mmCIF file of C-alpha atoms and ligand atoms in Angstrom:
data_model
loop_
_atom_site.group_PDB
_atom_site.id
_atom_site.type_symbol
_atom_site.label_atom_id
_atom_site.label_comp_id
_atom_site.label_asym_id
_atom_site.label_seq_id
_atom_site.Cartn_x
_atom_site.Cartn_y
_atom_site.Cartn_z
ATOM 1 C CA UNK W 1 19.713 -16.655 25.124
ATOM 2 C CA UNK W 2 20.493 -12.995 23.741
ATOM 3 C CA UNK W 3 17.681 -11.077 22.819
ATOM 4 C CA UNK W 4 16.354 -10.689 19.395
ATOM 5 C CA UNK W 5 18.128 -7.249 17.954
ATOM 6 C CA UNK W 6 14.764 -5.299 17.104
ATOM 7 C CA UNK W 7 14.360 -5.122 13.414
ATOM 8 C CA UNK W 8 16.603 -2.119 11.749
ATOM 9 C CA UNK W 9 13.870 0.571 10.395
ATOM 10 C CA UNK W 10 13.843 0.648 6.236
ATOM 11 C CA UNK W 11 12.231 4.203 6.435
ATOM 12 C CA UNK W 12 12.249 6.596 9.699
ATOM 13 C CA UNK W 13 9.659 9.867 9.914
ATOM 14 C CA UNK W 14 10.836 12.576 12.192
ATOM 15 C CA UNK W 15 8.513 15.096 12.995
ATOM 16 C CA UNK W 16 7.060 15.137 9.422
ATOM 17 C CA UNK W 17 4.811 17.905 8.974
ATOM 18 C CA UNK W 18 2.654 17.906 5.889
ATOM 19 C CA UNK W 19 0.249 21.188 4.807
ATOM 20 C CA UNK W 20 -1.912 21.401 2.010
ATOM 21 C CA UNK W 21 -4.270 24.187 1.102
ATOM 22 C CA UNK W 22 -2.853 26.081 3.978
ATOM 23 C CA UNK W 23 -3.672 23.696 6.325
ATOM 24 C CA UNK W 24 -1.880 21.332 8.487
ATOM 25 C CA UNK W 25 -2.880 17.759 7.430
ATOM 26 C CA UNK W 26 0.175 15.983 9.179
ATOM 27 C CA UNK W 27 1.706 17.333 12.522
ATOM 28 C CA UNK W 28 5.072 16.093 14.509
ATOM 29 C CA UNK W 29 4.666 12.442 12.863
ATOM 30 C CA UNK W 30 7.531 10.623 14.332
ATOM 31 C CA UNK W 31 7.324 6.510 13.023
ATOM 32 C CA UNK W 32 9.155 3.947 11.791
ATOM 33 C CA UNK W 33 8.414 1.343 8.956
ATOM 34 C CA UNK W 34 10.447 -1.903 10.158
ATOM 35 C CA UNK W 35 12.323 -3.420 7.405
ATOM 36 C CA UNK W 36 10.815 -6.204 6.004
ATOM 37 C CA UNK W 37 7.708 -6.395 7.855
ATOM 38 C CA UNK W 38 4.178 -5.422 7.010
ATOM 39 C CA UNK W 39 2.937 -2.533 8.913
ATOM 40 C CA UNK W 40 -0.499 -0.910 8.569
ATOM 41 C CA UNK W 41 -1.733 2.446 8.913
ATOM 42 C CA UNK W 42 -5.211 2.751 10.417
ATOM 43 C CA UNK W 43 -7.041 5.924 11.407
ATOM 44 C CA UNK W 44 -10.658 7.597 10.634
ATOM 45 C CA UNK W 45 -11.421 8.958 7.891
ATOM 46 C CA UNK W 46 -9.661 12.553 6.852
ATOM 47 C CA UNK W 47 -6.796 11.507 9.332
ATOM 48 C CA UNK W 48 -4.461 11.861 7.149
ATOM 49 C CA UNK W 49 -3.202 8.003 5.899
ATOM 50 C CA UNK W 50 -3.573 8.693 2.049
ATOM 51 C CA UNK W 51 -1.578 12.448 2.888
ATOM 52 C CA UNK W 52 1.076 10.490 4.814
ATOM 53 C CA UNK W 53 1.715 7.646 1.876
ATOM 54 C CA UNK W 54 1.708 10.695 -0.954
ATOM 55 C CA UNK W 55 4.836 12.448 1.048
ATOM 56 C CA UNK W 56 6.771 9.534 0.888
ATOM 57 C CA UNK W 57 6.678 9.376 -2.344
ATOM 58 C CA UNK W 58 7.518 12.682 -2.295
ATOM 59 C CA UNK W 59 4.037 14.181 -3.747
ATOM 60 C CA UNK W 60 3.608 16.606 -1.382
ATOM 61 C CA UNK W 61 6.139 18.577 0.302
ATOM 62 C CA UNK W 62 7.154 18.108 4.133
ATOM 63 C CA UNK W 63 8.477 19.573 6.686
ATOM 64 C CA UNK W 64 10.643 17.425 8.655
ATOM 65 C CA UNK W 65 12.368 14.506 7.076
ATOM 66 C CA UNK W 66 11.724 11.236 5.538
ATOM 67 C CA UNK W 67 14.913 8.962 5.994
ATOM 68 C CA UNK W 68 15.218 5.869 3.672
ATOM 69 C CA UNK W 69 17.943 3.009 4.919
ATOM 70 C CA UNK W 70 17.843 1.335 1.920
ATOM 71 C CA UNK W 71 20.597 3.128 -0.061
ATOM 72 C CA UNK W 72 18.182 4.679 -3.571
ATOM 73 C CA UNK W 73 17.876 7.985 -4.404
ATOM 74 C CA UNK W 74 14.528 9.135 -2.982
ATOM 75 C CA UNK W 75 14.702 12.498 -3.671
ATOM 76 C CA UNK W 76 13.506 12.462 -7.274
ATOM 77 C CA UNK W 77 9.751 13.245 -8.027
ATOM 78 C CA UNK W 78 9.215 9.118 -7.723
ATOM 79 C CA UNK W 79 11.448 7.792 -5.993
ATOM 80 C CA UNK W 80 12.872 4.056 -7.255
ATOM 81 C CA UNK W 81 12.451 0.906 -5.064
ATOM 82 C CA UNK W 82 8.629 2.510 -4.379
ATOM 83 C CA UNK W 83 5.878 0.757 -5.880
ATOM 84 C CA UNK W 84 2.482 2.443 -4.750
ATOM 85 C CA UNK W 85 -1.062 1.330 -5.331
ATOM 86 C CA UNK W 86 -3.314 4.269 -4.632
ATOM 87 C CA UNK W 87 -6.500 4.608 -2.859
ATOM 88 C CA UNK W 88 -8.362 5.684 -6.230
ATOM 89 C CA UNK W 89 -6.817 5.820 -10.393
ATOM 90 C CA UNK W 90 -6.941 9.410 -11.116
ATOM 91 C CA UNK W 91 -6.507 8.211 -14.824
ATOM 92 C CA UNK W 92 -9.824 7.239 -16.184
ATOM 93 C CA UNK W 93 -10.647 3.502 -16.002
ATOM 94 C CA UNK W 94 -12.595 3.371 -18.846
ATOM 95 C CA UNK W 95 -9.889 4.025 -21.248
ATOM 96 C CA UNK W 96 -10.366 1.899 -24.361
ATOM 97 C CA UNK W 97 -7.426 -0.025 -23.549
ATOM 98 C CA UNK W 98 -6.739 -3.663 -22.390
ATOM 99 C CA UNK W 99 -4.793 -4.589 -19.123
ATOM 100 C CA UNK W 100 -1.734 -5.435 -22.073
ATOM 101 C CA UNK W 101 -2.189 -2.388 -23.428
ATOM 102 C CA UNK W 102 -1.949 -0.405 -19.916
ATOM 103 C CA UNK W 103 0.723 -2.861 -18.879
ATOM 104 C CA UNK W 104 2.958 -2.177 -22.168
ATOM 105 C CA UNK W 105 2.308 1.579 -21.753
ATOM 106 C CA UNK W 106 4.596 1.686 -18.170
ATOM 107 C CA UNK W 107 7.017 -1.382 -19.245
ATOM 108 C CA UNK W 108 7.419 -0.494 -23.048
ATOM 109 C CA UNK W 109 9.216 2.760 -24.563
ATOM 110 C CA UNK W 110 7.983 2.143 -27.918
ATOM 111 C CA UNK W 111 4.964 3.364 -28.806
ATOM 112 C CA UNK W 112 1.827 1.497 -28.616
ATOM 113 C CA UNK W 113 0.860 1.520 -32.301
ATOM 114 C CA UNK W 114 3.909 -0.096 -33.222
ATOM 115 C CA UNK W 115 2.297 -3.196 -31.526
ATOM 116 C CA UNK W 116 3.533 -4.808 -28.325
ATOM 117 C CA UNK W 117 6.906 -6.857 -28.679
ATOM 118 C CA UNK W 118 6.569 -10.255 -27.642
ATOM 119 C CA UNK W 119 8.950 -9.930 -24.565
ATOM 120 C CA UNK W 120 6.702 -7.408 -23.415
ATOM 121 C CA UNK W 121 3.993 -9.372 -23.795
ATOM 122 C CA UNK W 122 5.933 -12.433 -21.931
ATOM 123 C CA UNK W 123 6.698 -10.060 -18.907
ATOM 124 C CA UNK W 124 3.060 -8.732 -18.771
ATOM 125 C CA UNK W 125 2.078 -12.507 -18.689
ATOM 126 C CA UNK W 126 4.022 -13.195 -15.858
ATOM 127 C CA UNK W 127 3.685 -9.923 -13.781
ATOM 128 C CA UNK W 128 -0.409 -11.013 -14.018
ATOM 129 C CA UNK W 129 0.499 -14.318 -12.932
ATOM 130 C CA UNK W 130 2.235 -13.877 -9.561
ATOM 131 C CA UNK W 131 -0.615 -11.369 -8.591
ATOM 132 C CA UNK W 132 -3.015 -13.907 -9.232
ATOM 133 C CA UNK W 133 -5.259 -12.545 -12.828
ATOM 134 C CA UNK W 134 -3.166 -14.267 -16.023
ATOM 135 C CA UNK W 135 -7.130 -14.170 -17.455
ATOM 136 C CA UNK W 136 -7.588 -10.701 -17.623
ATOM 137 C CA UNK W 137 -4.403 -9.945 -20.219
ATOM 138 C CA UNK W 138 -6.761 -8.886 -23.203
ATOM 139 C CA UNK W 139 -10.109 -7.400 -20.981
ATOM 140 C CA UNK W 140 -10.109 -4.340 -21.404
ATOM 141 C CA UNK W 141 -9.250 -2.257 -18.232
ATOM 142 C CA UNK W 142 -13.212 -0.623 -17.647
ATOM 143 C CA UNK W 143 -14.333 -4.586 -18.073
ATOM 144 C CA UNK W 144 -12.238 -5.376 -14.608
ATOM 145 C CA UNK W 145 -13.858 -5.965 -11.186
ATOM 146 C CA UNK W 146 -12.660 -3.720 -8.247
ATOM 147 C CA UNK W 147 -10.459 -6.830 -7.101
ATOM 148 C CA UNK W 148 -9.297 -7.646 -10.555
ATOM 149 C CA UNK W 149 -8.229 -3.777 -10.780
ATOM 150 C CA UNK W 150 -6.344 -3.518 -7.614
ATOM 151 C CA UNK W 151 -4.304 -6.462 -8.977
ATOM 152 C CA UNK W 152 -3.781 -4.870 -12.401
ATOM 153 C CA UNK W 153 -1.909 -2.311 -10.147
ATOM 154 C CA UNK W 154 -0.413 -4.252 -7.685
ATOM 155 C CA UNK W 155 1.355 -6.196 -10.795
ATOM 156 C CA UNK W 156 2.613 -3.171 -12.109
ATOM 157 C CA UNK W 157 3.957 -1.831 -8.603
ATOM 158 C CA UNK W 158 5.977 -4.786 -7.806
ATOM 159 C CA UNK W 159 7.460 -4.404 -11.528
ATOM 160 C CA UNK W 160 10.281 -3.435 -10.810
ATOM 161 C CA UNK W 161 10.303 -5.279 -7.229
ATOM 162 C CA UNK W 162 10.074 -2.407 -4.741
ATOM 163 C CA UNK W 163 12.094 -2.684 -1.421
ATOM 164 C CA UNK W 164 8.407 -0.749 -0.490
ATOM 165 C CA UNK W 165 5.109 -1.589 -1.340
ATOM 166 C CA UNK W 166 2.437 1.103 -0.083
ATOM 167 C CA UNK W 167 -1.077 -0.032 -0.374
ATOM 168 C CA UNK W 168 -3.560 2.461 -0.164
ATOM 169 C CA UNK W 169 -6.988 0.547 0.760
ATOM 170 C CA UNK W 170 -6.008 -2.498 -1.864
ATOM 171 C CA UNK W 171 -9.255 -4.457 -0.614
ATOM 172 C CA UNK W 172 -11.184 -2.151 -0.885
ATOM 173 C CA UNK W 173 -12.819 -3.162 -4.353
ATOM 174 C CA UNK W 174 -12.670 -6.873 -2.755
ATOM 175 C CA UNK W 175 -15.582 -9.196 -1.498
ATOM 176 C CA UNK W 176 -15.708 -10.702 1.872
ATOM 177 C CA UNK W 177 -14.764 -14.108 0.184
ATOM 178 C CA UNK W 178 -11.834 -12.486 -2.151
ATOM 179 C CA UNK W 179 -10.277 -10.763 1.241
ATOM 180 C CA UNK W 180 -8.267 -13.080 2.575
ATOM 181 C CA UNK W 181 -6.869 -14.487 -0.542
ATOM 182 C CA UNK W 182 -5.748 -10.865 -1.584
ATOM 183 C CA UNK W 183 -4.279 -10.921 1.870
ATOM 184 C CA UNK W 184 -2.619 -13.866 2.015
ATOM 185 C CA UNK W 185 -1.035 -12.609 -1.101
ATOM 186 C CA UNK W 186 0.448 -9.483 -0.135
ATOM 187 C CA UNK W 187 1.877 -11.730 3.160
ATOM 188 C CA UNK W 188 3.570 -13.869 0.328
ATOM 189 C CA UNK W 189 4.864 -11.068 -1.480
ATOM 190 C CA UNK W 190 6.351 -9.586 1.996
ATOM 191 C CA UNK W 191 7.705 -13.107 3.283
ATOM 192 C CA UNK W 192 8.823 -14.490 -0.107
ATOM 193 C CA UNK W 193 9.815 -11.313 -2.079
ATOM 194 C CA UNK W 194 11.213 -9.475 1.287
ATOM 195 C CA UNK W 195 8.994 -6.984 -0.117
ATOM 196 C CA UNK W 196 8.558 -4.487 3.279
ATOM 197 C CA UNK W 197 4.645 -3.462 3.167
ATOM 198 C CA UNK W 198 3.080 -0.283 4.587
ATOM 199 C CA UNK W 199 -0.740 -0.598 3.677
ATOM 200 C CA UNK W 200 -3.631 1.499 4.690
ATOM 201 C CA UNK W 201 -7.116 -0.361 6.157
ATOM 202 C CA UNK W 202 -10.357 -0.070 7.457
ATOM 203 C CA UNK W 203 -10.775 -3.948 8.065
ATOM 204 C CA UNK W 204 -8.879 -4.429 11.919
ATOM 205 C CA UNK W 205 -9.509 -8.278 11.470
ATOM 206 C CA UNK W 206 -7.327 -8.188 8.596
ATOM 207 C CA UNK W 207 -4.484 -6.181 10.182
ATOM 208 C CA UNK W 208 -4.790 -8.224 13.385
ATOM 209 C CA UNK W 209 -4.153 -11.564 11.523
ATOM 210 C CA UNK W 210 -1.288 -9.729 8.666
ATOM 211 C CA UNK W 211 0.418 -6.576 10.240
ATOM 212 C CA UNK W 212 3.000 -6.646 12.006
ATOM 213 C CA UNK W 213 3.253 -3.630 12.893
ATOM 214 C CA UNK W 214 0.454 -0.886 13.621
ATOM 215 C CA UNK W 215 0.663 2.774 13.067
ATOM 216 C CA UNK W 216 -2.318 4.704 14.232
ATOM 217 C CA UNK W 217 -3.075 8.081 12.872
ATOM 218 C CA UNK W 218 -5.988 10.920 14.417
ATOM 219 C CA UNK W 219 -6.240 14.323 13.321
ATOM 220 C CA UNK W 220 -3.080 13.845 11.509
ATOM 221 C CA UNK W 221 -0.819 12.536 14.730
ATOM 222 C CA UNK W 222 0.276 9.323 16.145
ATOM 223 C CA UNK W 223 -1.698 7.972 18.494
ATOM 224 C CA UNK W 224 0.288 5.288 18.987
ATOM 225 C CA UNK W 225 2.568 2.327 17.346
ATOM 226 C CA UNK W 226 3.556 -1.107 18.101
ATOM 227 C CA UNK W 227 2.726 -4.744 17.216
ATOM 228 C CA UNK W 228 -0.970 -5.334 16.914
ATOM 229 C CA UNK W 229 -1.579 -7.328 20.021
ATOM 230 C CA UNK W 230 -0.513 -4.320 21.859
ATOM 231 C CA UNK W 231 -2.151 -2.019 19.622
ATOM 232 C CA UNK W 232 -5.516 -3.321 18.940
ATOM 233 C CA UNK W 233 -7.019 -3.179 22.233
ATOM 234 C CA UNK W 234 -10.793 -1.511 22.739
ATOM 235 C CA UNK W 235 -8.975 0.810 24.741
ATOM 236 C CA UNK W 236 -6.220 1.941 22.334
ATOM 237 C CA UNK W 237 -9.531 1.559 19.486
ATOM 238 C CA UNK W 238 -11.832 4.320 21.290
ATOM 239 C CA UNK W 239 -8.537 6.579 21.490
ATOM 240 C CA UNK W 240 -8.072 6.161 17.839
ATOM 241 C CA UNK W 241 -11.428 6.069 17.021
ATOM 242 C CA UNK W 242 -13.816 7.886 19.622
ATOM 243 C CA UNK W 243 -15.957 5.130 19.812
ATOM 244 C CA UNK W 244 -15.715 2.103 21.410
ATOM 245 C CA UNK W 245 -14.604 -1.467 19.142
ATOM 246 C CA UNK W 246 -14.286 -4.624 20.027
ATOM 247 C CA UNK W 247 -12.311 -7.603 17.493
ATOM 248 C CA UNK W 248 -14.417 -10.487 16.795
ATOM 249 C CA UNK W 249 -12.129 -12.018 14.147
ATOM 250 C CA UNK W 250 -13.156 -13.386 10.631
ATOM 251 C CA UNK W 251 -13.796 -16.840 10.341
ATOM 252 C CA UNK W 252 -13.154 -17.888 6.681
ATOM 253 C CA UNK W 253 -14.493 -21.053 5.182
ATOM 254 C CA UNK W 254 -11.823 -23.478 3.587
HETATM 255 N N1 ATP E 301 -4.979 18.214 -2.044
HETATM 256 C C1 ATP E 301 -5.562 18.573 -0.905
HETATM 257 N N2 ATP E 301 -5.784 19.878 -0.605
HETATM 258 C C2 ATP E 301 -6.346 20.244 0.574
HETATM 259 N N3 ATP E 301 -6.725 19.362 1.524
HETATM 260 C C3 ATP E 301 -6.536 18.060 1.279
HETATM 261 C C4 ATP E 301 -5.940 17.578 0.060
HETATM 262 N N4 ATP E 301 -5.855 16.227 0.099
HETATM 263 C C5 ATP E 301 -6.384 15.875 1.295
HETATM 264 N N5 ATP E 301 -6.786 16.957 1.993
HETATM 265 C C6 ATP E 301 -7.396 16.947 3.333
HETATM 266 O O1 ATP E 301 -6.473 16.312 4.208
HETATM 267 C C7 ATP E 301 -7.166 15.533 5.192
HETATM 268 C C8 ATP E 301 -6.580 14.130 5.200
HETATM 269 O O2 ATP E 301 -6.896 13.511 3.949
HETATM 270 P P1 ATP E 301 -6.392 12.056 3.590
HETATM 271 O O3 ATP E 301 -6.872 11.776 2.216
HETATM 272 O O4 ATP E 301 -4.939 11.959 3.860
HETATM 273 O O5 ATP E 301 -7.196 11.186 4.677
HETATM 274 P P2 ATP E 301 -7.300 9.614 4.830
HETATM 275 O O6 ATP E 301 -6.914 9.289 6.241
HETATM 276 O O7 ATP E 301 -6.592 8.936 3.740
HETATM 277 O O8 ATP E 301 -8.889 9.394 4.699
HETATM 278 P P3 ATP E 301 -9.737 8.176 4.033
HETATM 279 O O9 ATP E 301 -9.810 7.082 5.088
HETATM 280 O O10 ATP E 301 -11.094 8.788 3.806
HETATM 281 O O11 ATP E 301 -9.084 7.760 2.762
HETATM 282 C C9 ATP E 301 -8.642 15.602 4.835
HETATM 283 O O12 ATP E 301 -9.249 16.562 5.676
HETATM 284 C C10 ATP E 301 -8.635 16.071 3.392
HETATM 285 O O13 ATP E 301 -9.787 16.846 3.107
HETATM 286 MG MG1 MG E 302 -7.181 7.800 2.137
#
């Protein structure tokens, strides 16, 4: 038996350097996102994950480059084929819109007080429906739970589908119970979209069970990459993140 070809990389870093207010955030990040598979990005706090996901989508300049095997122009201000669901909505939530309202803004060029057509209305519908949250069309967006808002955007990042989904902290508005449910939905959208995922987390269960892939950041470096049941050890763990950790994994009730 020939062995398996490893997976072709859909986006290489070489020695990507990032600064920002004169200082250097990022430093000689050299990393690949496999194609097709879900990797995660784990490091402390301030190591630089949300800095890393913002250059690729070319927010903050580089040094370095940022290669893309997927054939779109990623050199524009936002690139195409991204869809990106950041760590926090720097518009304000408690807009007196509804989620159809917010949805029609990005998916309709018409203005909103013409009304929204019913084909936009149609592809709202069903852009709330594969994410899971078909009953929040007319809440308005400040009525929506922390989950129910990270699906809002996750619907409107797949639209229209991304060849990469970056996931700043999704769960983090998301209970114990809702967790592996929003999980088990990004793992569909990766296996049955071939959406390839790069998503930031604190929860190690989750990436031990999901990821394929691990990319460890400290002090704005690699510390190291590879599949999680090489990565994940309490060794590998206290290098990442000073202390020591050890993995007792979930265990989720039916
Ligand atoms: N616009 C900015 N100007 C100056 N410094 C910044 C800016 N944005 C982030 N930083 C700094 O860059 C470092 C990395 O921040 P970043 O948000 O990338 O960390 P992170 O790993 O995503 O952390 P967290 O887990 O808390 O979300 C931090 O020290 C932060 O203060
Ligand atoms: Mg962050």
């Amino acid at each position: 038996m020939t062995p398996e070809a490893p997976a072709r990389p859909l986006v290489s870093l070489r020695d990507l350097g990032v600064e920002l207010g004169g200082r250097p955030i990022l430093r000689g990040v050299t990393a690949n996102v496999a194609r097709g598979s879900i990797t995660a990005l784990i490091g402390l706090n301030g190591s630089g994950k949300t800095t890393l996901l913002r250059a690729l989508v070319n927010e903050y300049p580089h040094k370095g480059t940022i290669q893309f095997h997927c054939g779109h122009d990623h050199t524009k201000p936002y690139p195409e084929a991204i869809g990106y669901v950041p760590q926090r909505l720097t518009l304000d939530a408690r807009l007196p819109l509804t989620v159809a309202d917010f949805l029609a803004l990005t998916l309709s060029r018409r203005p909103l007080f013409f009304g929204i057509s019913k084909a936009t209305t149609a592809k709202s519908q069903s852009m709330l429906e594969r994410v899971g949250v078909a009953e929040c069309m007319n809440v308005p967006v400040e009525g929506l739970s922390g989950g129910q808002l990270q699906r809002v955007l996750l619907a409107l990042a797949l639209e229209p589908r991304p060849e990469l989904l970056l996931l700043d902290e999704p769960a983090a508005g998301i209970d114990f119970n809702g967790l592996k449910k929003f999980y088990e939905l990004i793992a569909s959208i990766n296996k049955e979209l071939g959406v390839t995922v790069l998503l930031v987390s604190h929860d190690l269960n989750m990436v031990q069970t999901y990821a394929h892939d691990v990319l460890c950041l400290r002090g704005g470096s690699i510390q190291c990459q590879g599949p999680p049941s090489e990565i994940l050890t309490p060794i590998n763990m206290s290098l990442v993140f000073g202390t020591e950790i050890h993995m007792f994994p979930h265990r989720f009730g039916t």
